[in-house]
JSON list of C-alpha atoms in Angstrom, two decimals:
[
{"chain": "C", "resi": 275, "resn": "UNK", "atom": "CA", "xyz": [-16.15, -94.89, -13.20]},
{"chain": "C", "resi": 276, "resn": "UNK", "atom": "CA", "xyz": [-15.20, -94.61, -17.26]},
{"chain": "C", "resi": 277, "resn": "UNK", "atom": "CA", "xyz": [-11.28, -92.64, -15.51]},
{"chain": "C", "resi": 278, "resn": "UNK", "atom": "CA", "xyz": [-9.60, -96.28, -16.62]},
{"chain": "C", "resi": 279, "resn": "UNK", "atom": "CA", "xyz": [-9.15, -94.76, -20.18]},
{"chain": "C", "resi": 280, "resn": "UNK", "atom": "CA", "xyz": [-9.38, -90.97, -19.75]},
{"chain": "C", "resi": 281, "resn": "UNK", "atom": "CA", "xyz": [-7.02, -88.36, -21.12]},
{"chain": "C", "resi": 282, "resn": "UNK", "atom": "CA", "xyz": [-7.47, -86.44, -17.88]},
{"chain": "C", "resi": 283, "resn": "UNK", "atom": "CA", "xyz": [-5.10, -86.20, -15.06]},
{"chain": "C", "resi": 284, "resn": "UNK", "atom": "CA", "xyz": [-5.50, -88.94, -12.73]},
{"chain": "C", "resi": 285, "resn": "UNK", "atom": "CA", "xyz": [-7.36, -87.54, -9.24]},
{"chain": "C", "resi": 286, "resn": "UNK", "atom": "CA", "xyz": [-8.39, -84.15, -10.46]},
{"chain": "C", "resi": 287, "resn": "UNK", "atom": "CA", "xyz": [-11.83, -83.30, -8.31]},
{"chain": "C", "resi": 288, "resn": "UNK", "atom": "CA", "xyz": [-13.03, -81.83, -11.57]},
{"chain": "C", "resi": 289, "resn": "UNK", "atom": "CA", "xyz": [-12.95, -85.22, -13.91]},
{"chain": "C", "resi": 290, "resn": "UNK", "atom": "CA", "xyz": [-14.14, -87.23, -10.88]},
{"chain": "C", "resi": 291, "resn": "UNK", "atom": "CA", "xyz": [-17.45, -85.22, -10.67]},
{"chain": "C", "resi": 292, "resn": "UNK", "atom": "CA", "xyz": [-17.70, -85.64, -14.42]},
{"chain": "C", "resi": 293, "resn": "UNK", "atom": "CA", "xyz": [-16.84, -89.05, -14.65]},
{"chain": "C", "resi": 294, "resn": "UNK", "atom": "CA", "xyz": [-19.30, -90.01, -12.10]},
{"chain": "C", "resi": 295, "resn": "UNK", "atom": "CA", "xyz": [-22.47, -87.62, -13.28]},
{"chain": "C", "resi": 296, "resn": "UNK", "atom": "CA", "xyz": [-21.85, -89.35, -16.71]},
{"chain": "C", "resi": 297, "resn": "UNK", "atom": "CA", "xyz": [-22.02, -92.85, -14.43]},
{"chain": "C", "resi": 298, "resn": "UNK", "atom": "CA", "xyz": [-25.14, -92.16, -12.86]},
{"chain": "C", "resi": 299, "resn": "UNK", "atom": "CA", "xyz": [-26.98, -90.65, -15.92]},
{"chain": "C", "resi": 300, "resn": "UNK", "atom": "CA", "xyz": [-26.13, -93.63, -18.33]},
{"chain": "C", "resi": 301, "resn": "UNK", "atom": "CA", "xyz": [-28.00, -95.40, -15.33]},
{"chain": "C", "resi": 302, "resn": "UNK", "atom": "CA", "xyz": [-30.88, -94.02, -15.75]},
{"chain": "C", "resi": 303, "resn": "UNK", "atom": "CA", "xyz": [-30.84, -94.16, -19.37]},
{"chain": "C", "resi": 304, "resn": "UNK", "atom": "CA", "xyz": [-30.35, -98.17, -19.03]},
{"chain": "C", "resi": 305, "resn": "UNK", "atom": "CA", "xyz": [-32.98, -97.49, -16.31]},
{"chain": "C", "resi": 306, "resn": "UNK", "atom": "CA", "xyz": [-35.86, -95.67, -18.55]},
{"chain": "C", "resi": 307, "resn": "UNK", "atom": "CA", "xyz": [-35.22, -98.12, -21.01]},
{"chain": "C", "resi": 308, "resn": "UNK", "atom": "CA", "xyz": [-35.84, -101.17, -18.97]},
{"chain": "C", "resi": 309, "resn": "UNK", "atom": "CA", "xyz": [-39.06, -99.72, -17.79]},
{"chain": "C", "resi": 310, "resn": "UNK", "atom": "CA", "xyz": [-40.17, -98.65, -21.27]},
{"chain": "C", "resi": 311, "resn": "UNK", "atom": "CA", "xyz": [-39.72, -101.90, -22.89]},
{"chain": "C", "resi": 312, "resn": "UNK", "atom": "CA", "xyz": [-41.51, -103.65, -19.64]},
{"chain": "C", "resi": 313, "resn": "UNK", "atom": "CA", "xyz": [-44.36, -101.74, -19.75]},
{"chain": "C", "resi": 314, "resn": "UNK", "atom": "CA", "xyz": [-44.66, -102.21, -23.70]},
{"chain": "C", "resi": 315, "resn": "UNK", "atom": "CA", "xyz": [-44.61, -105.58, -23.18]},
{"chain": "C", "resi": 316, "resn": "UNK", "atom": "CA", "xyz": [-47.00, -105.62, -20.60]},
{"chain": "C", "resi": 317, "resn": "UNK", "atom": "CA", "xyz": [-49.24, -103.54, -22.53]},
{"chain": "C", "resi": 318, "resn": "UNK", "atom": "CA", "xyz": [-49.19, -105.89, -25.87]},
{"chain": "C", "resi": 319, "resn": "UNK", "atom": "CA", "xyz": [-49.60, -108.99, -23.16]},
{"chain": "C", "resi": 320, "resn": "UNK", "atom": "CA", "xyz": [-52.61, -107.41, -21.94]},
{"chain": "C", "resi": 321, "resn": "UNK", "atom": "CA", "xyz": [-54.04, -106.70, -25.57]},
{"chain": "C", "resi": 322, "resn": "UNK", "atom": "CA", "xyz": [-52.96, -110.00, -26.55]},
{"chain": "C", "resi": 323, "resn": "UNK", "atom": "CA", "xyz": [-54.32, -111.65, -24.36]},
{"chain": "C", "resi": 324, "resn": "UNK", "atom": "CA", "xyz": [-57.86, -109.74, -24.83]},
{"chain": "C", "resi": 325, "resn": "UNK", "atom": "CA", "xyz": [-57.75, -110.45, -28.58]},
{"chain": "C", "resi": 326, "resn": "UNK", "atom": "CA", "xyz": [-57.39, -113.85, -27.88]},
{"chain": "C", "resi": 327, "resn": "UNK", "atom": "CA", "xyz": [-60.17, -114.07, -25.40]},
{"chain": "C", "resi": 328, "resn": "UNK", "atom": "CA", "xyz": [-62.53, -112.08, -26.98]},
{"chain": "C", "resi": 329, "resn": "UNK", "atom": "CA", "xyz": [-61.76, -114.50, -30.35]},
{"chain": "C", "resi": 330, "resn": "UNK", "atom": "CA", "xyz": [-62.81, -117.46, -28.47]},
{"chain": "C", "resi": 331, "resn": "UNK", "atom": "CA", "xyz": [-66.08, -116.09, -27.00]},
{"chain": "C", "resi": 332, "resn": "UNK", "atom": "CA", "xyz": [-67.07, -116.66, -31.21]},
{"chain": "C", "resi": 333, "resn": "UNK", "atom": "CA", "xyz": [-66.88, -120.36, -31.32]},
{"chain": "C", "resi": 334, "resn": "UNK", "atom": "CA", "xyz": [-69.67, -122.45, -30.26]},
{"chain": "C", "resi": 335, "resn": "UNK", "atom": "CA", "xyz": [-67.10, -125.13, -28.25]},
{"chain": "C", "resi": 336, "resn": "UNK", "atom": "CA", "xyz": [-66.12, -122.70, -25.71]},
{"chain": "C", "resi": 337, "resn": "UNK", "atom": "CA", "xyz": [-70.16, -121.23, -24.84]},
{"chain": "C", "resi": 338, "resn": "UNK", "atom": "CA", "xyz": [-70.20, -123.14, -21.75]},
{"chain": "C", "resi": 339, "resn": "UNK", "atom": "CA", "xyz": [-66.54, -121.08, -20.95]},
{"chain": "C", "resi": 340, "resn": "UNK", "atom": "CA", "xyz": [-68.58, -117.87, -21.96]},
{"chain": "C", "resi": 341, "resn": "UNK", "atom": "CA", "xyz": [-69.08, -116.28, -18.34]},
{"chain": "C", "resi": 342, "resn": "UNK", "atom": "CA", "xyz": [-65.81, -117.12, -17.22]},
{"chain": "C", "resi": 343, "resn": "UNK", "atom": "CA", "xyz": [-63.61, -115.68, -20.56]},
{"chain": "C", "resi": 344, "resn": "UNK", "atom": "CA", "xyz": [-66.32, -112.27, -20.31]},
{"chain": "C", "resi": 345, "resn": "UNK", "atom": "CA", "xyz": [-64.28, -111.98, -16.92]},
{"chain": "C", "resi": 346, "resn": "UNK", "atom": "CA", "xyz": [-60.82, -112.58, -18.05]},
{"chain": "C", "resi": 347, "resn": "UNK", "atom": "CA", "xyz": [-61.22, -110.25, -20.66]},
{"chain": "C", "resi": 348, "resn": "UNK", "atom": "CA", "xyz": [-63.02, -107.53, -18.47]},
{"chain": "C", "resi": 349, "resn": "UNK", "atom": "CA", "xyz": [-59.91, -108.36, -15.99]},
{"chain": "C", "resi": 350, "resn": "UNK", "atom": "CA", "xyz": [-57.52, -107.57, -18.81]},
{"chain": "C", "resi": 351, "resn": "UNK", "atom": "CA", "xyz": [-58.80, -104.10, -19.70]},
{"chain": "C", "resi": 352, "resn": "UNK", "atom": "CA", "xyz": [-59.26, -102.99, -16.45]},
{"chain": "C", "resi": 353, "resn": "UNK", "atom": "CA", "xyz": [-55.37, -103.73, -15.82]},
{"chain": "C", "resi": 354, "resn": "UNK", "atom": "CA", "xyz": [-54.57, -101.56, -18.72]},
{"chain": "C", "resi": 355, "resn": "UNK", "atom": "CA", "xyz": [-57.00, -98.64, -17.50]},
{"chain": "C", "resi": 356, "resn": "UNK", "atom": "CA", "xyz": [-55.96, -98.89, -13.77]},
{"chain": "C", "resi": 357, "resn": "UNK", "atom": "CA", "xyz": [-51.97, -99.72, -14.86]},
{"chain": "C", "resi": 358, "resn": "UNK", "atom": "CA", "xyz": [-51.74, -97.34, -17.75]},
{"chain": "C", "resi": 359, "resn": "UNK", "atom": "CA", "xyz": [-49.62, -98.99, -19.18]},
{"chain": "C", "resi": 360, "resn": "UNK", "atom": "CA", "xyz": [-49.10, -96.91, -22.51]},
{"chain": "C", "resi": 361, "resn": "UNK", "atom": "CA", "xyz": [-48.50, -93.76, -20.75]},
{"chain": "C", "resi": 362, "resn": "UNK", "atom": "CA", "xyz": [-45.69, -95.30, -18.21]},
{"chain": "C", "resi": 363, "resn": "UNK", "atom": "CA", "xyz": [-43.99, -96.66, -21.26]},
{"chain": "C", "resi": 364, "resn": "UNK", "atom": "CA", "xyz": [-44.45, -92.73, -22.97]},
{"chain": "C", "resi": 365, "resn": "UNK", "atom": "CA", "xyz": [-42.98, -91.20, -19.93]},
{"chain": "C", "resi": 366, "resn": "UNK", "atom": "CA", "xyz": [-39.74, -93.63, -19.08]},
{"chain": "C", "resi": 367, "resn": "UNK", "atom": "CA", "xyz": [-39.21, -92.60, -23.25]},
{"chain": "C", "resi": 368, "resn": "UNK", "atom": "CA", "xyz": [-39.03, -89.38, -22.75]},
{"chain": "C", "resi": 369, "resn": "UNK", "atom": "CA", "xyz": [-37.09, -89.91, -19.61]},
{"chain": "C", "resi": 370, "resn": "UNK", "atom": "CA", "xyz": [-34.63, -92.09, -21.41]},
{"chain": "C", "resi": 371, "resn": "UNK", "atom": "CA", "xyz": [-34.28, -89.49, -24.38]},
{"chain": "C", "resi": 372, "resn": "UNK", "atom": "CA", "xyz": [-33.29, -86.79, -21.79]},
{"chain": "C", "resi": 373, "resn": "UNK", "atom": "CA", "xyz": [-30.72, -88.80, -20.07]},
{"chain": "C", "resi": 374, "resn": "UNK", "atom": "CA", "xyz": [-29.76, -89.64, -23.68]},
{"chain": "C", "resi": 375, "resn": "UNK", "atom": "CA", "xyz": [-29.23, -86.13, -24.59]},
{"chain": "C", "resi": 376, "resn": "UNK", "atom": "CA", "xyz": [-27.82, -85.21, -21.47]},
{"chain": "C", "resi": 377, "resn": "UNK", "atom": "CA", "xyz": [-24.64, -87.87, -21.91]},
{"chain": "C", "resi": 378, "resn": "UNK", "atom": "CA", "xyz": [-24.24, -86.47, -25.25]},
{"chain": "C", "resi": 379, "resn": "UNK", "atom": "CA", "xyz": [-23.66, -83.00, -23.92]},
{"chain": "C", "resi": 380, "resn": "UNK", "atom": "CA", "xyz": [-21.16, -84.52, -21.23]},
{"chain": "C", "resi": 381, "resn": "UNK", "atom": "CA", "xyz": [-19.34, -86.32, -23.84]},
{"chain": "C", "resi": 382, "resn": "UNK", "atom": "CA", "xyz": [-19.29, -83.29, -26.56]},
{"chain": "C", "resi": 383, "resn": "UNK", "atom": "CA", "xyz": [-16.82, -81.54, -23.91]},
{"chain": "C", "resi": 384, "resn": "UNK", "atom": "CA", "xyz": [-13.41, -82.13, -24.33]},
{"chain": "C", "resi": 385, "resn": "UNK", "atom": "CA", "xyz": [-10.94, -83.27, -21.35]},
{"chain": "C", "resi": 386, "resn": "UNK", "atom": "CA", "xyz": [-9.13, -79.95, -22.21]},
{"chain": "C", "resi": 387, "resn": "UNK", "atom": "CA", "xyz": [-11.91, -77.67, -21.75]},
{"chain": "C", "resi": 388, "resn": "UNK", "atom": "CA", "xyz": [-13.73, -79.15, -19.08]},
{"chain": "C", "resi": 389, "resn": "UNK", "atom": "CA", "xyz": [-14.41, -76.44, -16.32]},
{"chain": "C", "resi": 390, "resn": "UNK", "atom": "CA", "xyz": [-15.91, -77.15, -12.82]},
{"chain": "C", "resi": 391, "resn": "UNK", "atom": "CA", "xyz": [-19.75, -75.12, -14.19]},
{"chain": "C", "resi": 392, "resn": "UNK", "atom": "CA", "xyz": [-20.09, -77.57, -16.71]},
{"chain": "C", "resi": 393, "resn": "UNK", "atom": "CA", "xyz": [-19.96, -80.34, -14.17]},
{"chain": "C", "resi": 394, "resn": "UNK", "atom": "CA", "xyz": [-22.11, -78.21, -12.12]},
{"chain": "C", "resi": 395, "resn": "UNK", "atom": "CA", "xyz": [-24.41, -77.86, -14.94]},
{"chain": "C", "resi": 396, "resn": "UNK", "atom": "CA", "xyz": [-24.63, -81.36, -15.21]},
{"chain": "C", "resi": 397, "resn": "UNK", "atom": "CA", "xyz": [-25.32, -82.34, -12.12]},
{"chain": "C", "resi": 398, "resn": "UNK", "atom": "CA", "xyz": [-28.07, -79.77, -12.02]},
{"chain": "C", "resi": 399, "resn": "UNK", "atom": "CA", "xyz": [-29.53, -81.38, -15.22]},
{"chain": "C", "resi": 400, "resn": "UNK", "atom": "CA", "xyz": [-29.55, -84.74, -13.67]},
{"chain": "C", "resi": 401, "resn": "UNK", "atom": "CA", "xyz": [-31.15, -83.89, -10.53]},
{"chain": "C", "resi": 402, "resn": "UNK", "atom": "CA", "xyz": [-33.79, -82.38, -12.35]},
{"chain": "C", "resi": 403, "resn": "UNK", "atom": "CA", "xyz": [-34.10, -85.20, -14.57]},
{"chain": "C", "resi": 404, "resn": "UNK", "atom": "CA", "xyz": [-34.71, -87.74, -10.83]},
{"chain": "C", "resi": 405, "resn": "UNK", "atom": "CA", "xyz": [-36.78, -85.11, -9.70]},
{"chain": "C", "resi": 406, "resn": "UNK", "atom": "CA", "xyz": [-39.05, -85.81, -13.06]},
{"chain": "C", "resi": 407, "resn": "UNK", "atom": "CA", "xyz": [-39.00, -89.44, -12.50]},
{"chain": "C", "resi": 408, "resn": "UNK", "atom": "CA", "xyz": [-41.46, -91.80, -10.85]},
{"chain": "C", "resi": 409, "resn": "UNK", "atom": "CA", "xyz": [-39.99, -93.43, -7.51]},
{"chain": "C", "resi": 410, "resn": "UNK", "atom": "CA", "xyz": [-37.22, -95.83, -8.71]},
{"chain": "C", "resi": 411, "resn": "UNK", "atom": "CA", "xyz": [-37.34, -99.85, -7.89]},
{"chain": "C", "resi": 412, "resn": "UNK", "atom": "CA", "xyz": [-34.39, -100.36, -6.11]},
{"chain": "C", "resi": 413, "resn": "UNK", "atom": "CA", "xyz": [-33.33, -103.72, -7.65]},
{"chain": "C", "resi": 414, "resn": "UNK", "atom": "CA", "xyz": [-33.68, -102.46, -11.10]},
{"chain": "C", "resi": 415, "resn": "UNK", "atom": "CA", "xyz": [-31.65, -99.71, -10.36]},
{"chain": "C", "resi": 416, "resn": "UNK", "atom": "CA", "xyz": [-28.89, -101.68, -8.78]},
{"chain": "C", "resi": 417, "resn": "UNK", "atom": "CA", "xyz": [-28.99, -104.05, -11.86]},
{"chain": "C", "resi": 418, "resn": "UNK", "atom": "CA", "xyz": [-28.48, -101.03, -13.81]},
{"chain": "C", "resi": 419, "resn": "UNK", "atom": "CA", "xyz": [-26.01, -99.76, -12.22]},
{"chain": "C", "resi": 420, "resn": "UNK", "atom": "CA", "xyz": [-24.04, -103.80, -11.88]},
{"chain": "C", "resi": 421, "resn": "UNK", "atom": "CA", "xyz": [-24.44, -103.54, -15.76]},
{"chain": "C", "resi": 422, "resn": "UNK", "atom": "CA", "xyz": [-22.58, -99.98, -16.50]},
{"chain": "C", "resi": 423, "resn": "UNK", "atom": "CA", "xyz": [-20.44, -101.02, -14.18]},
{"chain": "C", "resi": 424, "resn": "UNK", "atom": "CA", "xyz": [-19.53, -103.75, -15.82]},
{"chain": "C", "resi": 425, "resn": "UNK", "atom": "CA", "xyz": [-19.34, -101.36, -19.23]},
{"chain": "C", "resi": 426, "resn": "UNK", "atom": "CA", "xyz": [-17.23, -99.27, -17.49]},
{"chain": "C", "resi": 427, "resn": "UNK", "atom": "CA", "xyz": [-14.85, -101.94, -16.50]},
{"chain": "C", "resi": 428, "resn": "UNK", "atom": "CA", "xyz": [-15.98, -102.07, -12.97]},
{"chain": "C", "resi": 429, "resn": "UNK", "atom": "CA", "xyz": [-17.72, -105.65, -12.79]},
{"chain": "C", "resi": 430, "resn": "UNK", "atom": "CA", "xyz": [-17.05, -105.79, -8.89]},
{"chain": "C", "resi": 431, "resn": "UNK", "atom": "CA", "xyz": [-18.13, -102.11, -8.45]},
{"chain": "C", "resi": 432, "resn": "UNK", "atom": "CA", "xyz": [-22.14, -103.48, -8.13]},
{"chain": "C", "resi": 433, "resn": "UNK", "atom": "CA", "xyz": [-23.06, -107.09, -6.73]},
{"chain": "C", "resi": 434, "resn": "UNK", "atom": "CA", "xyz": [-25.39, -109.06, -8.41]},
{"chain": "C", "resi": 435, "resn": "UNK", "atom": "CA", "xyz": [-28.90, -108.98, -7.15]},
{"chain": "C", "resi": 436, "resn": "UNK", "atom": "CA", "xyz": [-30.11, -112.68, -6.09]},
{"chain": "C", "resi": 437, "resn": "UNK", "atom": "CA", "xyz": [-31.85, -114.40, -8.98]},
{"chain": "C", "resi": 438, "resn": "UNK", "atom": "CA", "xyz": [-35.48, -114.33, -6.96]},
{"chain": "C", "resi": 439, "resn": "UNK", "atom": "CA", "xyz": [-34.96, -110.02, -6.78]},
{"chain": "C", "resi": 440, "resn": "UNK", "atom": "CA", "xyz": [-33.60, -109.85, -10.37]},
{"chain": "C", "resi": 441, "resn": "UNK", "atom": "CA", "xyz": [-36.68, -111.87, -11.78]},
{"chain": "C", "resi": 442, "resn": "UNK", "atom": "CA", "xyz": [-38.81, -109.58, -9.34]},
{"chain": "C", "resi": 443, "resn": "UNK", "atom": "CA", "xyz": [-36.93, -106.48, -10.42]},
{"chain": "C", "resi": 444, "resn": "UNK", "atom": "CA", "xyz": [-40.02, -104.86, -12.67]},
{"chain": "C", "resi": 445, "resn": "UNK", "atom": "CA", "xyz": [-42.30, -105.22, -9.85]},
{"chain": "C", "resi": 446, "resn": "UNK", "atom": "CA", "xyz": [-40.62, -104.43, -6.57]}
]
């Protein structure tokens, strides 16, 4: 987990914990991200698709259609009330910018200074930082993790999710 091209004595407890707290928080940066850019998109679908809907109620071809494109477009909004999805996207952000700010304070320590309460610190941080976060989807998470992983230079570390689960992976 990121040891391959450390300074840092191979098997020392200390660099282990840090290695792998700096593992797990660049996951849920990826993570945050994922989810903020899906429900961005989902939320400029949604308008989209209103916009669009609500254009065509103007012309006089489509007045026959009229009941039927009321109810898409009533359908539409309530998915963005019920689904909010401009306050998910806000909160996996801000969620993202923590984790972001959290790898830069693991990275600003040196190999030669590292101490076991900075690790400790660390880990606290990112607990608190799960503990702020909505309930994770598990295949997202595990396609997250496949892809640091693979940054790290651990593609076999995390098996790919079946295509079906990955296409799912926003969802369930």
């Amino acid at each position: 987990m990121n040891t391959k091209n450390s300074n840092a004595a191979a098997g020392d407890p200390v660099w282990e914990r840090r290695c792998a707290v700096l593992f797990h928080v660049w996951v849920q940066l990826r993570y945050h991200r994922k989810r903020q850019r899906f429900f961005d998109l989902a939320g400029k679908i949604t308008t989209s698709a209103t916009v669009v809907l609500g254009a065509t109620l103007i012309g006089k071809a489509l007045q026959d259609w009229a009941p039927l494109i009321a109810s898409a477009i009533s359908g539409f909004g309530f998915l963005a009330l019920v689904f909010g999805y401009g306050d998910r996207k806000q909160l996996h952000k801000e969620l993202a910018e923590q984790a972001a700010a959290l790898i830069g304070q693991i990275k600003a320590v040196p190999p030669g200074e590292l101490k076991p309460a900075n690790v400790a610190q660390w880990e606290s941080s990112h607990a608190l930082l799960c503990a702020n976060a909505p309930p994770p989807l598990k295949t997202l998470t595990l396609i997250c993790e496949r892809e640091q992983s693979t940054a790290d230079g651990y593609p076999e570390h995390v098996k790919q999710p079946w295509l079906v689960r990955r296409l799912a992976a926003n969802f369930c």
